[in-house]
PDB file of C-alpha atoms in Angstrom:
ATOM      1  CA  UNK A 416     100.045 110.786  51.307  1.00 53.00           C
ATOM      2  CA  UNK A 417      98.306 107.676  50.000  1.00 54.00           C
ATOM      3  CA  UNK A 418      94.959 106.687  51.261  1.00 49.00           C
ATOM      4  CA  UNK A 419      96.220 103.168  51.968  1.00 51.00           C
ATOM      5  CA  UNK A 420      98.893 104.679  54.158  1.00 43.00           C
ATOM      6  CA  UNK A 421      96.356 106.644  56.039  1.00 43.00           C
ATOM      7  CA  UNK A 422      94.259 103.621  56.563  1.00 48.00           C
ATOM      8  CA  UNK A 423      97.223 101.518  57.876  1.00 46.00           C
ATOM      9  CA  UNK A 424      98.071 104.363  60.181  1.00 50.00           C
ATOM     10  CA  UNK A 425      94.581 104.398  61.632  1.00 50.00           C
ATOM     11  CA  UNK A 426      94.534 100.636  62.075  1.00 44.00           C
ATOM     12  CA  UNK A 427      97.833 100.898  63.969  1.00 43.00           C
ATOM     13  CA  UNK A 428      96.489 103.637  66.293  1.00 43.00           C
ATOM     14  CA  UNK A 429      93.301 101.565  66.919  1.00 43.00           C
ATOM     15  CA  UNK A 430      95.329  98.415  67.520  1.00 44.00           C
ATOM     16  CA  UNK A 431      97.511 100.268  69.884  1.00 48.00           C
ATOM     17  CA  UNK A 432      94.647 101.674  71.819  1.00 43.00           C
ATOM     18  CA  UNK A 433      93.084  98.172  72.228  1.00 41.00           C
ATOM     19  CA  UNK A 434      96.220  96.962  73.598  1.00 44.00           C
ATOM     20  CA  UNK A 435      96.601  99.746  76.116  1.00 42.00           C
ATOM     21  CA  UNK A 436      93.037  99.246  77.346  1.00 41.00           C
ATOM     22  CA  UNK A 437      93.657  95.468  77.587  1.00 45.00           C
ATOM     23  CA  UNK A 438      96.747  96.119  79.516  1.00 46.00           C
ATOM     24  CA  UNK A 439      95.035  98.496  81.951  1.00 41.00           C
ATOM     25  CA  UNK A 440      92.135  95.817  82.433  1.00 45.00           C
ATOM     26  CA  UNK A 441      94.662  93.346  83.024  1.00 44.00           C
ATOM     27  CA  UNK A 442      96.450  95.376  85.799  1.00 48.00           C
ATOM     28  CA  UNK A 443      93.125  96.291  87.389  1.00 52.00           C
ATOM     29  CA  UNK A 444      92.001  92.742  87.585  1.00 86.00           C
ATOM     30  CA  UNK A 445      93.404  91.962  91.089  1.00 97.00           C
ATOM     31  CA  UNK A 446      92.671  94.329  93.691  1.00 98.00           C
ATOM     32  CA  UNK A 447      94.486  94.693  97.152  1.00 99.00           C
ATOM     33  CA  UNK A 448      92.813  96.694  99.825  1.00 99.00           C
ATOM     34  CA  UNK A 449      93.822  97.758 103.409  1.00 99.00           C
ATOM     35  CA  UNK A 450      91.341  97.690 105.972  1.00 99.00           C
ATOM     36  CA  UNK A 451      90.385 100.835 108.275  1.00 99.00           C
ATOM     37  CA  UNK A 452      89.635 101.239 111.947  1.00 99.00           C
ATOM     38  CA  UNK A 453      89.913 103.024 115.179  1.00 98.00           C
ATOM     39  CA  UNK A 454      92.580 102.645 117.917  1.00 98.00           C
ATOM     40  CA  UNK A 455      92.429 103.824 121.546  1.00 98.00           C
ATOM     41  CA  UNK A 456      95.633 105.985 122.405  1.00 97.00           C
ATOM     42  CA  UNK A 457      98.518 103.686 122.940  1.00 97.00           C
ATOM     43  CA  UNK A 458      96.279 100.878 121.866  1.00 98.00           C
ATOM     44  CA  UNK A 459      96.545  98.141 119.338  1.00 98.00           C
ATOM     45  CA  UNK A 460      94.420  97.323 116.258  1.00 99.00           C
ATOM     46  CA  UNK A 461      94.419  94.466 113.830  1.00 99.00           C
ATOM     47  CA  UNK A 462      93.391  94.900 110.211  1.00 99.00           C
ATOM     48  CA  UNK A 463      92.871  92.711 107.112  1.00 99.00           C
ATOM     49  CA  UNK A 464      94.665  93.085 103.880  1.00 99.00           C
ATOM     50  CA  UNK A 465      92.030  91.865 101.404  1.00 99.00           C
ATOM     51  CA  UNK A 466      92.625  90.555  97.785  1.00 98.00           C
ATOM     52  CA  UNK A 467      89.951  90.186  95.150  1.00 98.00           C
ATOM     53  CA  UNK A 468      89.884  88.736  91.730  1.00 95.00           C
ATOM     54  CA  UNK A 469      87.572  89.006  88.937  1.00 87.00           C
ATOM     55  CA  UNK A 470      88.329  86.342  86.285  1.00 86.00           C
ATOM     56  CA  UNK A 471      89.817  82.897  86.232  1.00 85.00           C
ATOM     57  CA  UNK A 472      92.944  84.338  84.913  1.00 87.00           C
ATOM     58  CA  UNK A 473      93.464  86.152  88.181  1.00 95.00           C
ATOM     59  CA  UNK A 474      96.214  83.793  89.706  1.00 97.00           C
ATOM     60  CA  UNK A 475      99.639  84.017  91.284  1.00 98.00           C
ATOM     61  CA  UNK A 476     102.196  81.975  92.996  1.00 99.00           C
ATOM     62  CA  UNK A 477     104.262  84.441  94.885  1.00 99.00           C
ATOM     63  CA  UNK A 478     104.191  87.813  96.398  1.00 99.00           C
ATOM     64  CA  UNK A 479     106.002  90.539  98.234  1.00 99.00           C
ATOM     65  CA  UNK A 480     103.721  92.923  99.959  1.00 99.00           C
ATOM     66  CA  UNK A 481     105.020  96.341 101.309  1.00 99.00           C
ATOM     67  CA  UNK A 482     102.909  98.604 103.334  1.00 99.00           C
ATOM     68  CA  UNK A 483     103.481 102.153 104.457  1.00 99.00           C
ATOM     69  CA  UNK A 484     102.091 104.099 107.244  1.00 98.00           C
ATOM     70  CA  UNK A 485     101.732 107.912 106.833  1.00 98.00           C
ATOM     71  CA  UNK A 486     100.472 110.319 109.301  1.00 97.00           C
ATOM     72  CA  UNK A 487      97.615 112.635 108.020  1.00 96.00           C
ATOM     73  CA  UNK A 488      97.336 114.482 111.335  1.00 89.00           C
ATOM     74  CA  UNK A 489      99.366 113.910 114.335  1.00 81.00           C
ATOM     75  CA  UNK A 490     100.167 115.701 117.416  1.00 81.00           C
ATOM     76  CA  UNK A 491     103.749 116.137 118.696  1.00 84.00           C
ATOM     77  CA  UNK A 492     105.644 112.690 118.239  1.00 87.00           C
ATOM     78  CA  UNK A 493     102.348 110.784 118.295  1.00 94.00           C
ATOM     79  CA  UNK A 494     102.750 108.055 115.691  1.00 97.00           C
ATOM     80  CA  UNK A 495     101.223 104.626 114.364  1.00 98.00           C
ATOM     81  CA  UNK A 496     103.639 101.732 113.948  1.00 98.00           C
ATOM     82  CA  UNK A 497     103.511  98.124 112.951  1.00 99.00           C
ATOM     83  CA  UNK A 498     104.139  95.956 115.909  1.00 98.00           C
ATOM     84  CA  UNK A 499     107.458  94.151 115.952  1.00 97.00           C
ATOM     85  CA  UNK A 500     105.956  90.526 116.183  1.00 96.00           C
ATOM     86  CA  UNK A 501     103.098  90.088 113.442  1.00 98.00           C
ATOM     87  CA  UNK A 502     100.758  87.368 113.769  1.00 97.00           C
ATOM     88  CA  UNK A 503     101.196  84.377 111.242  1.00 98.00           C
ATOM     89  CA  UNK A 504      97.631  82.960 112.273  1.00 98.00           C
ATOM     90  CA  UNK A 505      96.087  84.137 108.922  1.00 98.00           C
ATOM     91  CA  UNK A 506      98.335  82.027 106.904  1.00 99.00           C
ATOM     92  CA  UNK A 507      96.384  78.843 108.061  1.00 98.00           C
ATOM     93  CA  UNK A 508      93.012  80.391 107.934  1.00 98.00           C
ATOM     94  CA  UNK A 509      90.526  79.314 105.142  1.00 98.00           C
ATOM     95  CA  UNK A 510      90.371  82.642 103.383  1.00 98.00           C
ATOM     96  CA  UNK A 511      94.150  83.177 102.912  1.00 99.00           C
ATOM     97  CA  UNK A 512      95.048  83.245  99.367  1.00 98.00           C
ATOM     98  CA  UNK A 513      97.699  80.440  99.630  1.00 99.00           C
ATOM     99  CA  UNK A 514      95.866  78.306 102.559  1.00 98.00           C
ATOM    100  CA  UNK A 515      97.152  74.760 102.532  1.00 98.00           C
ATOM    101  CA  UNK A 516     100.046  75.557 100.233  1.00 99.00           C
ATOM    102  CA  UNK A 517     101.970  78.453 102.101  1.00 99.00           C
ATOM    103  CA  UNK A 518     105.794  78.037 101.825  1.00 98.00           C
ATOM    104  CA  UNK A 519     106.018  80.107 105.203  1.00 98.00           C
ATOM    105  CA  UNK A 520     104.084  77.452 107.045  1.00 98.00           C
ATOM    106  CA  UNK A 521     105.300  74.314 105.248  1.00 98.00           C
ATOM    107  CA  UNK A 522     109.116  75.443 104.840  1.00 97.00           C
ATOM    108  CA  UNK A 523     109.350  77.545 107.974  1.00 95.00           C
ATOM    109  CA  UNK A 524     110.216  80.693 106.069  1.00 93.00           C
ATOM    110  CA  UNK A 525     110.058  84.166 107.454  1.00 97.00           C
ATOM    111  CA  UNK A 526     106.562  85.932 106.912  1.00 98.00           C
ATOM    112  CA  UNK A 527     107.847  89.432 107.796  1.00 98.00           C
ATOM    113  CA  UNK A 528     111.233  90.040 106.121  1.00 98.00           C
ATOM    114  CA  UNK A 529     111.639  93.782 107.077  1.00 98.00           C
ATOM    115  CA  UNK A 530     109.786  95.920 109.696  1.00 99.00           C
ATOM    116  CA  UNK A 531     110.901  99.627 110.346  1.00 98.00           C
ATOM    117  CA  UNK A 532     107.945 100.522 112.364  1.00 98.00           C
ATOM    118  CA  UNK A 533     106.282 102.732 109.518  1.00 98.00           C
ATOM    119  CA  UNK A 534     107.083 100.347 106.849  1.00 99.00           C
ATOM    120  CA  UNK A 535     106.693  96.463 106.718  1.00 99.00           C
ATOM    121  CA  UNK A 536     107.447  93.814 104.178  1.00 99.00           C
ATOM    122  CA  UNK A 537     105.616  90.343 103.908  1.00 99.00           C
ATOM    123  CA  UNK A 538     106.614  87.569 101.653  1.00 99.00           C
ATOM    124  CA  UNK A 539     105.148  84.105 100.768  1.00 99.00           C
ATOM    125  CA  UNK A 540     104.881  81.623  97.987  1.00 99.00           C
ATOM    126  CA  UNK A 541     103.109  78.588  97.186  1.00 99.00           C
ATOM    127  CA  UNK A 542     104.861  75.645  98.448  1.00 98.00           C
ATOM    128  CA  UNK A 543     103.727  73.500  95.265  1.00 98.00           C
ATOM    129  CA  UNK A 544     105.037  76.473  92.984  1.00 98.00           C
ATOM    130  CA  UNK A 545     101.706  76.440  91.453  1.00 98.00           C
ATOM    131  CA  UNK A 546      99.441  79.265  90.847  1.00 98.00           C
ATOM    132  CA  UNK A 547      96.679  80.000  93.271  1.00 98.00           C
ATOM    133  CA  UNK A 548      93.285  81.314  92.006  1.00 96.00           C
ATOM    134  CA  UNK A 549      92.307  84.755  93.424  1.00 97.00           C
ATOM    135  CA  UNK A 550      88.569  84.909  94.313  1.00 93.00           C
ATOM    136  CA  UNK A 551      86.385  87.496  95.873  1.00 93.00           C
ATOM    137  CA  UNK A 552      86.702  87.935  99.618  1.00 95.00           C
ATOM    138  CA  UNK A 553      90.268  86.528 100.407  1.00 98.00           C
ATOM    139  CA  UNK A 554      92.988  87.771 102.381  1.00 99.00           C
ATOM    140  CA  UNK A 555      96.657  88.490 101.594  1.00 99.00           C
ATOM    141  CA  UNK A 556      97.667  89.321 105.050  1.00 99.00           C
ATOM    142  CA  UNK A 557      96.698  90.655 108.482  1.00 99.00           C
ATOM    143  CA  UNK A 558      98.556  93.390 110.283  1.00 99.00           C
ATOM    144  CA  UNK A 559      98.936  94.618 113.988  1.00 99.00           C
ATOM    145  CA  UNK A 560      99.555  98.156 114.573  1.00 99.00           C
ATOM    146  CA  UNK A 561     100.039 100.112 117.735  1.00 99.00           C
ATOM    147  CA  UNK A 562      99.354 103.859 118.618  1.00 98.00           C
ATOM    148  CA  UNK A 563     102.285 105.568 120.246  1.00 97.00           C
ATOM    149  CA  UNK A 564     101.580 108.720 122.267  1.00 96.00           C
ATOM    150  CA  UNK A 565     105.307 109.998 122.209  1.00 93.00           C
ATOM    151  CA  UNK A 566     105.081 113.694 123.773  1.00 91.00           C
ATOM    152  CA  UNK A 567     101.371 114.173 123.210  1.00 93.00           C
ATOM    153  CA  UNK A 568      98.653 113.677 125.727  1.00 94.00           C
ATOM    154  CA  UNK A 569      95.694 111.536 125.173  1.00 95.00           C
ATOM    155  CA  UNK A 570      93.496 114.620 124.629  1.00 94.00           C
ATOM    156  CA  UNK A 571      96.108 115.879 122.155  1.00 94.00           C
ATOM    157  CA  UNK A 572      95.726 112.769 119.804  1.00 96.00           C
ATOM    158  CA  UNK A 573      91.819 112.223 119.742  1.00 95.00           C
ATOM    159  CA  UNK A 574      90.810 112.383 116.074  1.00 95.00           C
ATOM    160  CA  UNK A 575      94.410 111.950 114.852  1.00 96.00           C
ATOM    161  CA  UNK A 576      94.502 109.886 111.502  1.00 97.00           C
ATOM    162  CA  UNK A 577      96.916 107.792 109.792  1.00 98.00           C
ATOM    163  CA  UNK A 578      96.913 106.287 106.155  1.00 98.00           C
ATOM    164  CA  UNK A 579      98.228 102.711 105.592  1.00 99.00           C
ATOM    165  CA  UNK A 580      98.745 102.122 101.995  1.00 99.00           C
ATOM    166  CA  UNK A 581     100.352  99.535  99.579  1.00 99.00           C
ATOM    167  CA  UNK A 582     103.845 100.610  98.259  1.00 99.00           C
ATOM    168  CA  UNK A 583     103.193  99.857  94.760  1.00 98.00           C
ATOM    169  CA  UNK A 584     106.884 100.542  93.646  1.00 98.00           C
ATOM    170  CA  UNK A 585     107.955  97.597  95.862  1.00 99.00           C
ATOM    171  CA  UNK A 586     104.836  95.329  96.068  1.00 99.00           C
ATOM    172  CA  UNK A 587     104.943  92.679  93.409  1.00 99.00           C
ATOM    173  CA  UNK A 588     102.987  89.414  92.448  1.00 99.00           C
ATOM    174  CA  UNK A 589     104.344  86.775  90.138  1.00 98.00           C
ATOM    175  CA  UNK A 590     102.812  83.779  88.476  1.00 98.00           C
ATOM    176  CA  UNK A 591     104.358  80.344  88.076  1.00 98.00           C
ATOM    177  CA  UNK A 592     106.080  81.327  84.996  1.00 98.00           C
ATOM    178  CA  UNK A 593     107.968  84.115  86.574  1.00 97.00           C
ATOM    179  CA  UNK A 594     105.766  86.801  85.089  1.00 98.00           C
ATOM    180  CA  UNK A 595     104.746  89.814  87.148  1.00 97.00           C
ATOM    181  CA  UNK A 596     100.873  90.061  87.754  1.00 97.00           C
ATOM    182  CA  UNK A 597      99.203  93.367  87.565  1.00 96.00           C
ATOM    183  CA  UNK A 598      97.096  94.800  90.468  1.00 97.00           C
ATOM    184  CA  UNK A 599      95.512  97.941  91.973  1.00 97.00           C
ATOM    185  CA  UNK A 600      95.218  98.920  95.598  1.00 98.00           C
ATOM    186  CA  UNK A 601      93.305 101.003  97.934  1.00 98.00           C
ATOM    187  CA  UNK A 602      94.477 102.471 101.136  1.00 99.00           C
ATOM    188  CA  UNK A 603      93.038 102.181 104.665  1.00 99.00           C
ATOM    189  CA  UNK A 604      92.727 104.849 107.421  1.00 98.00           C
ATOM    190  CA  UNK A 605      93.221 104.472 111.238  1.00 98.00           C
ATOM    191  CA  UNK A 606      91.677 107.159 113.441  1.00 98.00           C
ATOM    192  CA  UNK A 607      92.568 107.580 117.187  1.00 97.00           C
ATOM    193  CA  UNK A 608      89.629 107.474 119.614  1.00 97.00           C
ATOM    194  CA  UNK A 609      88.763 110.162 122.099  1.00 92.00           C
ATOM    195  CA  UNK A 610      89.099 109.029 125.603  1.00 83.00           C
ATOM    196  CA  UNK A 611      86.145 110.133 127.909  1.00 74.00           C
ATOM    197  CA  UNK A 612      87.459 112.247 130.677  1.00 67.00           C
ATOM    198  CA  UNK A 613      85.371 112.212 134.059  1.00 63.00           C
ATOM    199  CA  UNK A 614      83.347 115.290 134.628  1.00 63.00           C
ATOM    200  CA  UNK A 615      84.401 117.424 137.743  1.00 60.00           C
ATOM    201  CA  UNK A 616      81.336 116.506 139.555  1.00 52.00           C
ATOM    202  CA  UNK A 617      81.684 112.933 138.971  1.00 51.00           C
ATOM    203  CA  UNK A 618      85.205 113.117 140.151  1.00 52.00           C
ATOM    204  CA  UNK A 619      84.253 114.920 143.352  1.00 48.00           C
ATOM    205  CA  UNK A 620      81.429 112.239 144.093  1.00 52.00           C
ATOM    206  CA  UNK A 621      83.947 109.445 143.665  1.00 56.00           C
ATOM    207  CA  UNK A 622      86.411 111.195 145.888  1.00 59.00           C
ATOM    208  CA  UNK A 623      83.652 111.633 148.501  1.00 55.00           C
ATOM    209  CA  UNK A 624      82.805 108.154 148.236  1.00 58.00           C
ATOM    210  CA  UNK A 625      86.156 106.950 148.904  1.00 57.00           C
ATOM    211  CA  UNK A 626      86.685 109.131 151.757  1.00 55.00           C
ATOM    212  CA  UNK A 627      83.626 108.034 153.576  1.00 52.00           C
ATOM    213  CA  UNK A 628      84.708 104.310 152.998  1.00 59.00           C
ATOM    214  CA  UNK A 629      88.095 105.154 154.548  1.00 53.00           C
ATOM    215  CA  UNK A 630      86.490 106.832 157.563  1.00 51.00           C
ATOM    216  CA  UNK A 631      84.342 103.875 158.040  1.00 55.00           C
ATOM    217  CA  UNK A 632      87.216 101.527 158.080  1.00 56.00           C
ATOM    218  CA  UNK A 633      89.025 103.672 160.747  1.00 55.00           C
ATOM    219  CA  UNK A 634      86.104 103.461 163.070  1.00 50.00           C
TER     220      UNK A 634
END
């Protein structure tokens, strides 16, 4: 084998490695993050879906966002679900990635295109069809979720946790040329709060107080 061939082979391997690293860096430039929080049993919670960019090249003009709820610990049929009617208020707030150029707002399109309870799909694009810059601290969406007790009691579900993640197989970003835009994502966690149960002594005192008031009224 000639030295020239070996040199060319090494050059090819080096170039391939550089291209691979470049592709990985490009994919990692835009970051989508799901917020975390706590919810009362049978209560509701609103979370932000953040989006951050690191360079002037981080931009896109269209997206489909698919989120999935997965129970990490759950009692009985206790569950966390996306509420049927999701708020569109975020689309007109200053930190929304397409603010002032949202096709959903300006054309009256559907913000939520699918909602099965444990999976939800959002869609929007720029009305101008131009790319929007992605900077730090922007929002891609907000979500409303509700805890469902099912057959469980409030005591059973205390501490139950659910993961809300971006379905990277179905979530897509596109630029104005129709090319896919790479991203990475991080999941959020929702934990069910414990509900305070009155101590027996406190309950007895309350009952005695109520009884005394009732006797006074009868007199």
